[in-house]
Coordinates of N, CA and C in Angstrom, one line a residue:
M1 N 18.0 -1.2 -5.6 CA 17.9 -0.8 -4.5 C 17.9 -2.5 -4.1
K2 N 18.4 -3.2 -3.3 CA 18.2 -4.6 -3.2 C 17.1 -4.7 -1.7
E3 N 16.5 -5.7 -1.9 CA 15.3 -6.2 -1.1 C 16.0 -7.2 0.0
L4 N 15.8 -6.3 1.4 CA 16.2 -7.2 2.8 C 15.2 -8.0 3.2
R5 N 15.4 -9.0 3.8 CA 15.2 -10.1 4.0 C 14.9 -9.8 6.1
E6 N 13.7 -10.2 5.9 CA 13.6 -9.9 7.5 C 13.9 -11.3 8.5
T7 N 14.7 -11.7 9.5 CA 15.1 -12.3 10.1 C 14.1 -12.5 11.8
E8 N 14.5 -13.5 12.0 CA 13.8 -14.4 13.3 C 13.7 -13.0 14.2
G9 N 12.6 -12.6 14.7 CA 12.7 -11.4 15.7 C 12.7 -10.0 15.1
N10 N 12.2 -10.0 14.4 CA 11.9 -8.4 13.8 C 13.4 -7.5 14.3
C11 N 14.7 -8.8 13.6 CA 16.1 -8.2 13.5 C 15.9 -7.6 12.2
L12 N 16.7 -6.8 12.0 CA 16.7 -6.4 10.4 C 18.0 -5.5 10.1
S13 N 18.4 -6.5 8.9 CA 19.6 -5.1 8.3 C 19.2 -4.3 7.6
I14 N 20.6 -3.8 8.2 CA 20.5 -1.8 7.6 C 21.6 -2.2 6.3
H15 N 21.0 -1.6 5.1 CA 22.1 -1.6 4.1 C 22.9 -0.1 3.8
R16 N 24.0 0.0 3.4 CA 24.7 1.4 2.9 C 24.5 1.5 1.4
V17 N 23.9 2.8 1.6 CA 23.8 2.5 0.2 C 24.7 4.4 -0.6
S18 N 25.3 4.0 -2.0 CA 26.3 4.6 -2.0 C 26.0 5.9 -3.4
T19 N 25.7 6.8 -3.5 CA 25.2 7.7 -4.9 C 26.3 8.7 -5.0
G20 N 26.7 8.8 -6.1 CA 27.5 10.1 -6.7 C 28.6 9.2 -7.2
F21 N 28.8 10.1 -8.4 CA 30.4 9.2 -9.0 C 31.9 9.8 -8.5
G22 N 31.9 11.0 -7.4 CA 33.5 11.0 -6.9 C 33.3 11.0 -5.6
E23 N 34.8 10.8 -5.2 CA 34.4 11.0 -3.6 C 34.2 11.9 -3.2
N24 N 34.1 13.6 -3.6 CA 33.8 14.5 -3.1 C 32.3 14.8 -2.9
E25 N 31.5 13.8 -4.2 CA 29.9 13.8 -4.4 C 29.5 12.8 -4.4
E26 N 30.5 11.9 -3.0 CA 29.6 10.4 -2.5 C 28.6 11.0 -1.8
E27 N 27.4 10.1 -1.8 CA 26.6 10.7 -0.6 C 25.6 9.2 -0.3
I28 N 26.1 9.2 1.3 CA 26.0 7.5 1.9 C 24.4 7.9 2.7
R29 N 23.8 7.0 2.5 CA 22.4 6.4 2.7 C 22.1 5.2 3.5
W30 N 21.5 5.2 4.4 CA 21.4 4.0 5.1 C 20.1 3.3 5.4
T31 N 19.4 2.0 4.9 CA 18.2 1.7 4.1 C 18.1 0.4 4.8
V32 N 16.8 0.3 5.4 CA 16.0 -0.8 5.9 C 14.3 -1.0 5.1
K33 N 14.1 -2.5 5.5 CA 12.9 -2.7 5.0 C 12.0 -3.0 5.8
C34 N 10.9 -1.9 6.0 CA 10.4 -1.7 6.9 C 9.4 -3.1 6.8
P35 N 9.2 -3.8 8.0 CA 8.4 -5.1 7.9 C 7.0 -4.2 8.4
D36 N 6.6 -3.4 8.6 CA 5.4 -3.1 8.7 C 4.9 -2.4 7.6
S37 N 5.1 -1.6 6.8 CA 5.1 -0.9 5.4 C 5.3 -2.2 4.1
H38 N 6.5 -3.0 4.5 CA 6.7 -3.8 3.3 C 7.5 -3.0 2.3
H39 N 8.0 -1.5 2.9 CA 9.1 -0.8 1.5 C 10.4 -0.4 2.7
V40 N 11.3 -0.5 1.2 CA 12.8 0.1 1.8 C 12.7 1.8 1.9
V41 N 13.1 1.6 3.7 CA 12.8 3.0 4.2 C 14.2 3.3 4.5
E42 N 14.2 4.7 4.9 CA 15.6 5.3 5.3 C 16.0 5.6 6.5
L43 N 16.9 5.0 6.7 CA 17.1 4.7 8.5 C 16.6 5.7 9.3
D44 N 17.0 6.9 9.1 CA 16.3 8.1 9.3 C 14.4 8.2 10.1
T45 N 13.8 7.5 9.3 CA 12.4 7.5 9.4 C 12.4 6.5 10.0
C46 N 12.8 5.1 10.2 CA 12.7 4.7 11.7 C 13.5 5.5 12.7
E47 N 14.3 6.2 13.0 CA 14.8 6.6 14.3 C 13.7 7.4 14.8
G48 N 11.7 7.9 13.8 CA 11.6 8.5 14.5 C 10.2 7.1 14.7
C49 N 10.0 6.1 14.3 CA 8.9 5.7 14.6 C 8.9 5.0 16.0
P50 N 7.9 4.9 16.7 CA 7.5 4.9 18.5 C 7.6 2.7 17.8
H51 N 7.8 2.6 16.9 CA 7.9 0.4 17.3 C 9.2 0.1 17.2
L52 N 10.5 1.8 16.9 CA 11.8 1.2 17.3 C 12.4 0.7 18.4
E53 N 13.1 -0.5 18.6 CA 13.4 -0.5 20.2 C 14.6 0.0 20.0
H54 N 15.8 -0.3 19.4 CA 17.4 0.0 18.8 C 17.6 -0.3 17.9
I55 N 19.0 0.3 17.8 CA 20.2 0.2 16.4 C 21.3 -0.1 16.9
Q56 N 21.8 -1.1 16.3 CA 23.1 -1.9 16.7 C 23.8 -1.2 15.6
R57 N 24.8 -0.7 16.1 CA 25.9 0.1 15.5 C 27.3 -0.2 15.5
G58 N 28.0 -0.1 14.2 CA 29.1 -0.9 14.2 C 30.7 -0.1 14.1
V59 N 31.7 -0.7 13.7 CA 32.6 0.3 12.8 C 32.2 1.3 12.0
A60 N 31.9 0.3 11.2 CA 31.6 1.5 9.9 C 30.3 1.8 9.5
G61 N 29.3 1.7 10.7 CA 28.0 2.4 11.1 C 27.6 1.3 11.3
P62 N 25.6 1.7 11.4 CA 24.5 1.3 11.2 C 25.0 0.2 10.7
E63 N 24.1 -1.6 11.9 CA 24.3 -2.9 11.2 C 22.7 -3.1 11.2
R64 N 22.2 -3.2 12.1 CA 20.7 -3.9 12.3 C 20.3 -3.1 13.3
L65 N 19.0 -3.3 13.3 CA 17.9 -2.5 14.4 C 17.1 -3.7 14.4
Q66 N 16.6 -3.6 15.7 CA 14.9 -4.2 16.3 C 13.9 -3.4 16.3
C67 N 12.8 -4.1 16.0 CA 11.2 -3.5 16.2 C 10.5 -4.3 16.1
H68 N 9.4 -3.5 17.0 CA 8.1 -4.1 16.1 C 7.0 -3.3 16.0
P69 N 6.7 -4.1 14.4 CA 5.6 -3.1 13.6 C 4.7 -3.5 14.2
Q70 N 3.6 -2.2 13.5 CA 2.4 -2.4 13.8 C 1.7 -2.8 13.4
V71 N 0.6 -3.6 14.0 CA -0.3 -4.9 14.3 C -1.9 -4.6 12.9
R72 N -1.7 -5.0 11.8 CA -2.4 -4.4 10.5 C -4.0 -5.5 10.8
P73 N -4.8 -4.9 9.7 CA -5.3 -5.9 10.2 C -5.6 -6.8 8.9
S74 N -5.4 -8.1 9.3 CA -5.3 -9.6 8.4 C -6.2 -10.5 8.6
A75 N -6.0 -11.3 7.8 CA -7.5 -12.4 7.6 C -7.5 -13.7 9.3
P76 N -9.0 -13.5 9.8 CA -8.8 -14.3 10.8 C -9.4 -15.4 10.9
P77 N -8.8 -16.5 11.4 CA -9.3 -17.7 11.2 C -10.3 -18.5 11.1
P78 N -10.6 -19.2 9.8 CA -12.2 -20.0 10.3 C -12.4 -20.1 11.1
S79 N -13.7 -20.0 11.4 CA -14.7 -20.4 12.7 C -14.9 -22.1 12.4
E80 N -16.0 -22.3 14.1 CA -15.8 -23.4 13.8 C -16.8 -24.5 13.2
A81 N -17.9 -23.3 13.1 CA -18.9 -23.0 12.2 C -18.3 -23.2 10.4
Y82 N -16.8 -22.9 10.0 CA -16.5 -23.3 8.8 C -17.0 -24.7 7.6
D83 N -17.4 -23.9 6.5 CA -18.2 -25.1 5.7 C -17.2 -25.7 5.5
P84 N -17.2 -26.8 5.7 CA -15.6 -28.1 5.5 C -16.2 -28.6 3.6
L85 N -17.3 -28.1 3.4 CA -17.8 -28.7 2.3 C -17.8 -27.1 1.1
L86 N -16.8 -26.0 1.1 CA -16.6 -25.0 0.5 C -15.7 -25.5 -0.5
P87 N -15.9 -25.3 -1.9 CA -15.8 -25.8 -2.7 C -13.9 -25.2 -2.6
P88 N -13.2 -25.9 -3.2 CA -11.6 -25.9 -3.6 C -11.6 -24.9 -4.1
L89 N -12.4 -24.2 -5.2 CA -12.4 -23.2 -6.4 C -11.8 -22.1 -5.5
L90 N -12.9 -22.2 -4.6 CA -12.9 -20.9 -4.1 C -11.8 -20.7 -2.7
E91 N -11.1 -21.3 -1.6 CA -10.3 -22.2 -1.3 C -8.9 -21.5 -1.3
H92 N -9.0 -21.5 -3.2 CA -7.4 -22.3 -3.6 C -7.5 -20.8 -4.9
T93 N -8.6 -20.2 -5.2 CA -8.5 -18.9 -5.9 C -7.5 -17.6 -5.5
R94 N -6.2 -17.6 -6.2 CA -5.9 -16.1 -5.9 C -6.6 -15.0 -6.2
V95 N -6.2 -13.8 -6.1 CA -6.3 -12.6 -6.0 C -6.2 -12.1 -7.8
H96 N -5.2 -12.3 -8.1 CA -4.7 -12.2 -9.5 C -5.1 -12.6 -10.2
E97 N -6.6 -13.5 -9.9 CA -6.9 -14.2 -10.8 C -8.6 -13.3 -11.6
L98 N -8.9 -12.3 -10.3 CA -10.1 -11.7 -10.4 C -10.1 -10.2 -10.4
M99 N -8.6 -9.4 -10.1 CA -8.8 -8.5 -9.5 C -9.1 -7.2 -11.2
T100 N -8.9 -6.4 -10.7 CA -8.6 -5.2 -12.0 C -7.1 -4.7 -12.0
Q101 N -6.7 -4.8 -13.1 CA -5.1 -4.6 -13.5 C -5.0 -3.3 -13.6
D102 N -5.5 -2.1 -14.7 CA -5.8 -1.4 -15.2 C -6.0 -0.5 -13.8
V103 N -4.9 0.0 -12.9 CA -5.0 1.0 -11.6 C -4.0 2.3 -12.1
Y104 N -4.6 3.3 -12.4 CA -3.8 4.6 -12.9 C -3.3 5.1 -11.5
C105 N -2.3 5.7 -11.5 CA -1.4 5.7 -10.4 C -1.0 7.6 -10.3
V106 N -0.5 7.7 -9.0 CA 0.4 8.9 -9.5 C 1.9 8.9 -8.4
D107 N 2.5 10.1 -9.3 CA 3.6 10.0 -7.9 C 3.4 11.6 -7.2
E108 N 4.9 11.3 -6.3 CA 4.9 11.9 -4.9 C 4.2 13.0 -5.3
E109 N 5.1 14.0 -6.3 CA 5.0 15.4 -6.7 C 3.6 15.8 -7.0
V110 N 3.0 15.4 -7.5 CA 1.4 15.5 -8.2 C 0.7 16.7 -7.5
I111 N 0.3 17.6 -8.2 CA -0.2 18.8 -6.8 C -2.0 18.4 -6.5
A112 N -2.4 18.7 -5.9 CA -3.9 18.6 -5.6 C -4.7 19.1 -6.8
E113 N -4.5 20.1 -6.9 CA -5.0 20.8 -8.5 C -5.5 19.5 -9.7
E114 N -4.3 18.9 -9.9 CA -4.1 17.8 -11.1 C -4.9 16.9 -10.4
L115 N -4.4 16.5 -8.9 CA -5.0 15.1 -8.5 C -7.1 15.2 -8.4
A116 N -7.4 16.7 -8.2 CA -9.0 17.0 -8.1 C -9.4 16.7 -10.0
E117 N -8.5 17.0 -10.8 CA -9.2 16.9 -12.1 C -9.2 15.5 -12.1
L118 N -8.2 14.6 -12.1 CA -8.1 12.9 -12.4 C -9.4 12.6 -11.2
F119 N -10.2 13.1 -10.2 CA -10.9 12.4 -9.8 C -12.5 13.0 -10.3
A120 N -11.9 13.9 -11.2 CA -13.5 14.3 -11.6 C -13.5 13.9 -13.0
T121 N -12.4 13.4 -14.0 CA -12.7 12.9 -15.2 C -12.6 11.6 -15.2
R122 N -11.9 10.6 -14.5 CA -12.0 9.4 -14.5 C -12.9 8.8 -13.4
K123 N -13.8 9.8 -13.0 CA -14.9 9.3 -11.4 C -14.1 7.9 -10.3
V124 N -13.4 8.7 -10.2 CA -12.4 6.9 -8.9 C -12.4 7.9 -8.2
S125 N -12.5 7.2 -6.5 CA -12.4 7.5 -5.6 C -11.2 7.7 -4.6
G126 N -10.5 7.5 -5.5 CA -8.6 7.3 -4.6 C -7.8 6.7 -5.7
V127 N -6.6 7.4 -5.4 CA -5.1 7.1 -6.2 C -4.1 6.5 -5.9
P128 N -3.3 5.0 -5.8 CA -2.4 4.9 -5.3 C -1.2 6.3 -5.6
V129 N -0.2 6.3 -4.4 CA 1.1 7.0 -4.9 C 2.2 6.2 -4.7
L130 N 3.1 6.8 -5.7 CA 4.1 5.3 -5.6 C 5.7 6.2 -5.8
D131 N 6.2 6.3 -5.1 CA 8.0 6.7 -5.3 C 8.8 6.0 -6.3
E132 N 9.9 7.3 -6.1 CA 10.9 6.5 -7.7 C 10.8 5.5 -8.6
D133 N 10.5 4.7 -7.1 CA 11.6 3.0 -7.7 C 9.9 2.8 -8.2
E134 N 8.4 3.2 -8.5 CA 7.2 3.0 -8.5 C 6.5 2.0 -7.4
R135 N 7.2 2.0 -6.0 CA 6.6 0.9 -5.3 C 5.4 2.3 -4.1
L136 N 4.3 1.3 -3.7 CA 3.3 1.8 -3.3 C 3.8 2.7 -2.2
V137 N 3.4 4.0 -2.0 CA 4.0 4.6 -0.5 C 2.6 5.5 0.3
G138 N 1.7 5.2 -0.7 CA 0.4 6.0 0.0 C -0.5 6.1 -1.4
V139 N -2.3 6.5 0.1 CA -3.7 6.8 -0.9 C -3.6 8.3 -1.0
V140 N -4.7 8.9 -2.0 CA -4.6 9.5 -1.8 C -6.5 9.4 -2.3
S141 N -7.4 9.7 -1.3 CA -8.9 9.6 -1.7 C -9.5 10.8 -1.7
R142 N -10.3 10.9 -2.5 CA -11.6 12.1 -2.5 C -12.1 12.7 -2.0
A143 N -12.5 12.0 -0.4 CA -12.5 12.5 0.7 C -11.3 13.2 1.4
D144 N -10.2 13.5 0.9 CA -9.2 14.0 1.7 C -8.9 15.1 1.3
L145 N -9.2 15.3 0.0 CA -9.0 16.3 -1.5 C -10.3 17.8 -1.7
L146 N -11.3 17.2 -1.5 CA -12.5 17.3 -2.4 C -13.7 17.7 -1.0
R147 N -14.5 18.9 -1.4 CA -15.5 18.9 -0.3 C -16.6 19.7 -1.0
T148 N -17.8 19.4 -0.8 CA -19.0 19.5 -1.4 C -19.5 21.1 -1.2
S149 N -19.8 21.7 -1.7 CA -20.3 22.5 -2.4 C -21.8 22.7 -1.5
E150 N -22.3 23.8 -0.5 CA -23.6 24.1 0.3 C -24.8 23.8 -1.1
E151 N -24.2 25.0 -2.2 CA -25.1 25.3 -3.1 C -25.2 24.4 -4.2
E152 N -24.2 23.7 -4.6 CA -24.4 23.1 -5.5 C -23.8 21.2 -5.1
E153 N -24.7 20.9 -4.6 CA -24.4 19.6 -2.8 C -23.6 18.4 -4.3
D154 N -24.0 18.2 -5.4 CA -23.4 17.5 -6.3 C -22.0 17.4 -7.0
T155 N -21.9 18.9 -7.0 CA -20.4 19.3 -7.9 C -19.3 19.6 -6.5
P156 N -18.5 18.5 -6.3 CA -17.2 18.5 -5.2 C -16.3 19.9 -5.7
R157 N -15.8 20.2 -4.6 CA -14.9 21.1 -5.1 C -13.2 21.3 -4.3
L158 N -12.6 21.8 -4.5 CA -11.4 21.8 -3.9 C -11.2 22.1 -2.8
H159 N -10.7 21.4 -1.7 CA -10.7 22.3 -0.3 C -9.8 23.2 -0.2
P160 N -9.9 24.5 0.0 CA -8.4 25.9 0.0 C -7.5 25.2 0.7
E161 N -7.6 24.6 1.9 CA -6.6 24.3 2.2 C -6.1 23.3 1.9
R162 N -5.9 22.4 0.7 CA -5.7 21.6 0.1 C -4.6 22.2 -1.6
A163 N -4.6 23.0 -1.6 CA -4.6 24.0 -3.0 C -3.3 23.6 -2.7
G164 N -2.0 23.5 -3.9 CA -1.1 23.6 -3.5 C 0.0 22.2 -3.3
A165 N -0.9 21.4 -2.0 CA -0.3 20.5 -1.5 C -0.1 19.4 -2.4
T166 N 1.1 18.3 -2.3 CA 1.1 17.2 -3.3 C 0.9 16.4 -2.6
A167 N 0.6 14.9 -3.4 CA 0.5 13.7 -3.1 C 0.5 13.4 -2.2
S168 N 2.4 13.4 -1.5 CA 2.7 12.9 -0.4 C 2.2 13.5 0.8
E169 N 1.7 14.7 0.1 CA 1.3 15.6 1.9 C -0.2 14.8 2.4
L170 N -0.7 14.8 1.1 CA -1.9 14.2 1.0 C -2.5 13.3 1.8
M171 N -1.7 12.4 0.8 CA -2.3 11.0 1.4 C -1.7 9.9 2.5
N172 N -2.5 8.6 2.5 CA -2.9 8.1 3.5 C -1.7 6.7 3.3
A173 N -0.9 7.1 4.1 CA 0.8 6.2 4.4 C 0.0 4.8 4.8
S174 N -0.9 4.5 5.3 CA -0.4 2.9 5.4 C -1.6 2.7 4.7
P175 N -1.9 2.0 3.6 CA -3.4 2.0 2.7 C -3.2 -0.1 3.3
V176 N -5.0 0.2 3.1 CA -5.2 -1.4 3.6 C -4.5 -2.0 2.2
V177 N -4.0 -3.0 1.9 CA -3.2 -3.8 0.8 C -3.5 -5.3 0.7
V178 N -3.4 -6.7 -0.1 CA -3.3 -7.8 -0.1 C -2.2 -8.3 -1.1
H179 N -1.5 -8.9 -1.0 CA -0.1 -9.7 -2.0 C -1.0 -9.9 -3.1
E180 N -0.5 -10.3 -4.5 CA -0.9 -10.7 -5.0 C -1.9 -12.5 -5.2
G181 N -0.6 -12.9 -4.7 CA -1.2 -14.5 -4.0 C -2.1 -14.6 -2.9
T182 N -2.7 -13.9 -2.1 CA -4.0 -13.5 -1.5 C -4.7 -14.9 -2.3
T183 N -5.4 -15.4 -1.0 CA -6.8 -16.2 -1.5 C -7.8 -15.4 -1.1
V184 N -8.8 -15.3 -2.6 CA -10.1 -15.3 -2.4 C -10.8 -14.5 -1.5
P185 N -11.0 -15.9 -0.1 CA -11.4 -15.8 1.3 C -10.9 -14.6 2.2
Q186 N -9.4 -14.5 2.0 CA -8.5 -13.9 2.8 C -8.8 -12.0 2.8
A187 N -9.0 -12.6 1.2 CA -9.3 -10.7 0.9 C -10.3 -10.0 1.6
A188 N -11.4 -11.5 1.1 CA -12.5 -10.7 1.6 C -12.4 -10.5 3.3
A189 N -11.5 -11.2 3.9 CA -11.8 -11.5 5.5 C -10.7 -9.7 5.7
V190 N -9.3 -9.8 4.9 CA -9.0 -8.2 5.2 C -10.3 -7.5 4.7
M191 N -11.0 -7.4 3.7 CA -12.0 -5.9 3.6 C -12.8 -5.4 5.0
A192 N -13.3 -6.9 5.6 CA -14.3 -6.7 6.2 C -13.7 -6.5 7.5
S193 N -12.1 -6.9 8.3 CA -11.7 -6.3 9.1 C -12.0 -5.1 8.5
A194 N -10.7 -5.0 8.3 CA -10.2 -3.1 7.9 C -11.8 -2.2 7.5
K195 N -13.0 -2.8 7.4 CA -14.3 -1.8 7.0 C -13.8 -1.3 5.6
V196 N -13.6 -1.8 4.9 CA -13.8 -1.0 3.6 C -13.8 -2.3 2.7
H197 N -14.1 -1.0 1.1 CA -14.6 -2.1 0.7 C -14.0 -2.4 -1.1
R198 N -12.7 -2.0 -1.0 CA -11.9 -2.7 -1.8 C -10.3 -2.4 -1.3
V199 N -9.2 -2.8 -2.3 CA -8.2 -3.5 -1.8 C -7.1 -3.0 -2.4
L200 N -5.9 -2.7 -2.4 CA -5.1 -2.6 -3.7 C -4.6 -4.0 -3.4
V201 N -3.3 -4.5 -4.3 CA -3.1 -5.7 -4.3 C -1.9 -5.2 -5.0
V202 N -0.5 -5.5 -4.2 CA 0.4 -5.4 -4.4 C 1.4 -6.5 -4.9
S203 N 2.4 -6.5 -5.2 CA 3.8 -7.4 -5.8 C 4.9 -7.7 -4.5
A204 N 5.2 -9.1 -4.3 CA 6.0 -8.9 -3.3 C 7.4 -7.9 -3.1
E205 N 7.5 -7.0 -4.6 CA 8.4 -6.0 -4.4 C 7.7 -4.9 -3.9
G206 N 6.4 -4.4 -3.7 CA 5.9 -3.5 -3.7 C 4.6 -2.6 -4.5
K207 N 5.1 -3.6 -5.6 CA 4.8 -2.7 -6.8 C 2.8 -3.1 -6.7
V208 N 2.3 -1.5 -7.4 CA 0.7 -2.4 -7.3 C 0.4 -3.1 -8.6
V209 N -0.1 -4.2 -8.5 CA -0.3 -4.6 -9.6 C -1.5 -4.7 -10.0
G210 N -3.0 -4.3 -9.3 CA -4.8 -4.0 -9.5 C -4.9 -3.6 -8.0
V211 N -6.1 -4.1 -8.2 CA -7.7 -2.9 -7.0 C -8.9 -4.4 -7.3
L212 N -8.7 -4.7 -6.2 CA -10.3 -5.8 -5.5 C -10.8 -5.0 -4.7
S213 N -12.5 -5.1 -5.4 CA -12.9 -4.5 -4.6 C -14.1 -5.9 -4.2
A214 N -15.2 -5.6 -3.4 CA -16.3 -6.6 -3.0 C -16.9 -6.6 -4.1
M215 N -17.2 -6.2 -4.5 CA -18.4 -6.2 -6.0 C -17.5 -7.5 -6.7
D216 N -16.7 -7.2 -7.1 CA -15.5 -8.0 -8.0 C -15.7 -9.2 -7.6
V217 N -15.4 -9.2 -5.9 CA -15.2 -10.9 -5.3 C -16.5 -11.5 -5.7
V218 N -17.7 -10.6 -5.1 CA -19.5 -11.0 -5.3 C -19.5 -11.7 -6.1
R219 N -19.5 -10.7 -7.5 CA -20.1 -11.0 -9.2 C -19.1 -12.6 -9.7
W220 N -18.1 -12.3 -8.8 CA -16.9 -13.7 -9.0 C -17.9 -14.8 -8.2
V221 N -18.1 -14.9 -7.6 CA -18.9 -16.1 -6.5 C -20.6 -16.6 -7.7
A222 N -21.3 -15.5 -7.9 CA -22.2 -15.3 -8.4 C -22.1 -15.7 -9.9
R223 N -21.1 -15.8 -10.4 CA -20.5 -16.2 -12.1 C -20.0 -17.9 -11.8
K224 N -18.9 -18.6 -10.8 CA -19.1 -19.4 -10.5 C -19.8 -20.2 -10.3
A225 N -21.1 -19.7 -9.8 CA -22.5 -20.7 -9.7 C -23.8 -20.0 -10.7
C226 N -23.1 -20.0 -11.3 CA -23.6 -20.4 -12.9 C -24.9 -19.2 -12.5
Y227 N -24.8 -17.4 -12.5 CA -25.7 -16.9 -12.6 C -25.4 -15.6 -13.6
A228 N -25.8 -15.6 -14.5 CA -25.5 -14.4 -15.6 C -25.3 -13.0 -15.4
V229 N -24.4 -12.9 -14.4 CA -24.4 -11.5 -13.8 C -23.2 -10.2 -15.1

């Protein structure tokens, strides 16, 4: 599937995608790259989005759409008290240089029981959810899925209402992410602004390439200052 390019003013191109082998089996889908999630989505998804302004249609079908995406947490600009002597190393180091690359991901059809077992065995607090093209579409967290019993406070149990649900039904579809070319200070500012302790790192194609935690940043700074940590 082709990646679309955004034009000025969030006027986006709509692509026609044909699937099937015969004339009678051909299926036509319309897709567009969402400027909010940075993923290619079905046009039907845009039609239900509150940020959509209008869709321009031509003889052959929809051609372009105009929208105003949701404003996400972004790195605030340095304040007037910003230290001009901050080492260039810190300013120019990218997150891909210190992120954890081994990230366990799941697909959209994984069910709650499998996720609960994953959280128990791998001791993770959340897992990225990928679509069939291996692009990030959301995150399922331990808190979304499990509850702690009153009798055994340290033993999380699958919430009865979550039983049988799929990852696509349980996930947060708007996770906080940074791109692999983001600098360390920018990533730290994003985490502080969003009040999270870790962010997923994605490529330009929207694929998960790593995860960066606040502790990764703290440990890296300490080591660059020659502390044995």
